[in-house]
mmCIF file of C-alpha atoms in Angstrom:
data_model
loop_
_atom_site.group_PDB
_atom_site.id
_atom_site.type_symbol
_atom_site.label_atom_id
_atom_site.label_comp_id
_atom_site.label_asym_id
_atom_site.label_seq_id
_atom_site.Cartn_x
_atom_site.Cartn_y
_atom_site.Cartn_z
ATOM 1 C CA GLN F 1 82.653 -22.139 100.250
ATOM 2 C CA VAL F 2 85.750 -20.261 101.398
ATOM 3 C CA LEU F 3 86.767 -17.273 99.306
ATOM 4 C CA LEU F 4 90.192 -15.770 99.976
ATOM 5 C CA GLU F 5 91.438 -12.349 99.000
ATOM 6 C CA GLU F 6 94.961 -10.959 99.283
ATOM 7 C CA SER F 7 95.964 -7.330 99.502
ATOM 8 C CA GLY F 8 98.997 -5.224 100.361
ATOM 9 C CA GLY F 9 101.161 -5.876 97.341
ATOM 10 C CA GLY F 10 102.870 -3.127 95.436
ATOM 11 C CA LEU F 11 106.168 -1.691 94.290
ATOM 12 C CA VAL F 12 109.031 -1.420 96.752
ATOM 13 C CA GLN F 13 112.763 -0.784 96.521
ATOM 14 C CA ALA F 14 115.202 -3.546 97.352
ATOM 15 C CA GLY F 15 115.750 -3.533 101.101
ATOM 16 C CA GLY F 16 112.263 -2.252 101.789
ATOM 17 C CA SER F 17 109.256 -3.861 103.434
ATOM 18 C CA LEU F 18 105.678 -4.783 102.651
ATOM 19 C CA ARG F 19 102.905 -6.403 104.627
ATOM 20 C CA LEU F 20 100.436 -8.659 102.856
ATOM 21 C CA PHE F 21 96.947 -9.359 104.122
ATOM 22 C CA CYS F 22 94.675 -12.331 103.538
ATOM 23 C CA GLY F 23 91.007 -12.324 104.443
ATOM 24 C CA ALA F 24 88.065 -14.572 103.753
ATOM 25 C CA SER F 25 84.430 -14.323 102.932
ATOM 26 C CA GLY F 26 82.127 -17.272 103.430
ATOM 27 C CA ARG F 27 83.407 -18.590 106.754
ATOM 28 C CA SER F 28 85.930 -18.338 109.551
ATOM 29 C CA LEU F 29 89.564 -19.302 108.955
ATOM 30 C CA SER F 30 90.289 -19.719 112.647
ATOM 31 C CA SER F 31 90.576 -23.519 112.644
ATOM 32 C CA TYR F 32 92.541 -23.809 109.393
ATOM 33 C CA ALA F 33 96.207 -24.074 108.661
ATOM 34 C CA MET F 34 97.086 -21.159 106.389
ATOM 35 C CA GLY F 35 99.892 -20.511 103.970
ATOM 36 C CA TRP F 36 101.516 -18.098 101.578
ATOM 37 C CA PHE F 37 102.884 -19.081 98.170
ATOM 38 C CA ARG F 38 104.420 -17.121 95.344
ATOM 39 C CA GLN F 39 104.911 -17.444 91.629
ATOM 40 C CA ALA F 40 107.594 -15.492 89.821
ATOM 41 C CA PRO F 41 107.553 -14.974 86.046
ATOM 42 C CA GLY F 42 108.490 -18.176 84.264
ATOM 43 C CA LYS F 43 108.471 -20.231 87.457
ATOM 44 C CA GLY F 44 106.035 -22.509 89.246
ATOM 45 C CA ARG F 45 104.141 -21.717 92.406
ATOM 46 C CA ALA F 46 106.478 -22.028 95.402
ATOM 47 C CA PHE F 47 105.894 -22.378 99.120
ATOM 48 C CA VAL F 48 106.766 -19.326 101.191
ATOM 49 C CA ALA F 49 105.339 -19.768 104.698
ATOM 50 C CA ALA F 50 102.628 -21.523 106.699
ATOM 51 C CA ILE F 51 101.029 -21.214 110.111
ATOM 52 C CA ASN F 52 98.890 -23.445 112.298
ATOM 53 C CA TRP F 53 95.448 -22.539 113.561
ATOM 54 C CA ARG F 54 96.640 -21.088 116.867
ATOM 55 C CA GLY F 55 99.454 -19.091 115.342
ATOM 56 C CA ASP F 56 102.156 -20.592 117.573
ATOM 57 C CA LYS F 57 103.746 -22.793 114.892
ATOM 58 C CA THR F 58 105.223 -21.349 111.728
ATOM 59 C CA TYR F 59 107.090 -22.754 108.739
ATOM 60 C CA TYR F 60 109.242 -20.983 106.171
ATOM 61 C CA ALA F 61 111.027 -21.599 102.928
ATOM 62 C CA ASP F 62 114.783 -21.306 103.381
ATOM 63 C CA SER F 63 114.866 -18.396 100.970
ATOM 64 C CA VAL F 64 112.777 -16.179 103.273
ATOM 65 C CA LYS F 65 113.836 -17.278 106.768
ATOM 66 C CA GLY F 66 114.840 -14.342 108.899
ATOM 67 C CA ARG F 67 113.207 -11.852 106.543
ATOM 68 C CA PHE F 68 109.526 -12.843 106.337
ATOM 69 C CA THR F 69 107.089 -13.424 109.189
ATOM 70 C CA ILE F 70 103.700 -15.089 108.889
ATOM 71 C CA SER F 71 101.120 -14.317 111.559
ATOM 72 C CA ARG F 72 97.395 -14.348 112.073
ATOM 73 C CA ASP F 73 94.664 -12.596 114.011
ATOM 74 C CA ASN F 74 91.740 -14.969 114.230
ATOM 75 C CA ALA F 75 89.529 -12.318 115.819
ATOM 76 C CA LYS F 76 89.925 -10.362 112.566
ATOM 77 C CA ASN F 77 89.837 -13.486 110.370
ATOM 78 C CA THR F 78 93.072 -12.269 108.813
ATOM 79 C CA VAL F 79 96.475 -13.754 107.991
ATOM 80 C CA TYR F 80 99.538 -11.586 107.420
ATOM 81 C CA LEU F 81 102.883 -11.878 105.723
ATOM 82 C CA GLN F 82 105.400 -9.286 106.862
ATOM 83 C CA MET F 83 108.186 -9.066 104.301
ATOM 84 C CA ASN F 84 111.380 -7.242 105.266
ATOM 85 C CA SER F 85 114.704 -6.764 103.504
ATOM 86 C CA LEU F 86 113.066 -7.462 100.177
ATOM 87 C CA LYS F 87 115.234 -8.583 97.291
ATOM 88 C CA PRO F 88 114.561 -8.434 93.553
ATOM 89 C CA GLU F 89 114.258 -12.232 93.594
ATOM 90 C CA ASP F 90 111.225 -11.879 95.894
ATOM 91 C CA ALA F 91 109.208 -10.257 93.108
ATOM 92 C CA ALA F 92 106.236 -12.467 92.350
ATOM 93 C CA VAL F 93 102.504 -12.829 92.604
ATOM 94 C CA TYR F 94 101.793 -13.857 96.195
ATOM 95 C CA TYR F 95 98.894 -16.164 96.972
ATOM 96 C CA CYS F 96 97.131 -16.890 100.229
ATOM 97 C CA ALA F 97 95.951 -20.464 100.791
ATOM 98 C CA ALA F 98 93.772 -22.274 103.334
ATOM 99 C CA ASP F 99 93.692 -25.917 104.397
ATOM 100 C CA ALA F 100 90.182 -26.687 105.608
ATOM 101 C CA ARG F 101 91.090 -30.281 106.536
ATOM 102 C CA HIS F 102 94.041 -29.640 108.862
ATOM 103 C CA SER F 103 94.728 -27.346 111.772
ATOM 104 C CA ASP F 104 98.494 -27.577 111.252
ATOM 105 C CA TYR F 105 100.569 -27.345 108.096
ATOM 106 C CA VAL F 106 100.530 -30.396 105.841
ATOM 107 C CA PRO F 107 102.496 -29.942 102.611
ATOM 108 C CA GLY F 108 100.340 -30.175 99.522
ATOM 109 C CA SER F 109 97.025 -30.059 101.384
ATOM 110 C CA PHE F 110 95.785 -26.532 100.732
ATOM 111 C CA ASP F 111 92.234 -26.443 99.415
ATOM 112 C CA TYR F 112 91.429 -22.802 98.777
ATOM 113 C CA TRP F 113 93.400 -20.057 97.090
ATOM 114 C CA GLY F 114 93.150 -16.353 96.599
ATOM 115 C CA GLN F 115 93.611 -14.550 93.310
ATOM 116 C CA GLY F 116 97.032 -13.216 94.220
ATOM 117 C CA THR F 117 98.624 -9.853 94.873
ATOM 118 C CA GLN F 118 101.586 -8.529 92.906
ATOM 119 C CA VAL F 119 104.840 -7.713 94.673
ATOM 120 C CA THR F 120 107.417 -5.867 92.598
ATOM 121 C CA VAL F 121 110.900 -5.172 93.947
ATOM 122 C CA SER F 122 113.054 -2.654 92.139
ATOM 123 C CA SER F 123 116.824 -2.377 92.366
#
């Protein structure tokens, strides 16, 4: 059983930055594709970014390209989402996800999810 936990959310002014962290208990994430998703009030859960097992392939939603960076440190069993130039529209609960069946990103194939961390962006 893979248990994911996100941290690093909080309140930030528009234009500011936050770094989110995702860790796991139960087993190593090092061979899994990993992703970040978000859900804003009144909206469904949306894809934000994904990364392959090695960390040399990344994928981004158009809305965050150039502003967000997904990365991972397998030695620390941790995945990161660096969020820069934050906009009010980025406010959401951010979820970390793991795909235990694939080493590279496959849309719709994430198996495990964290509980989410709140990101609030004030203007």
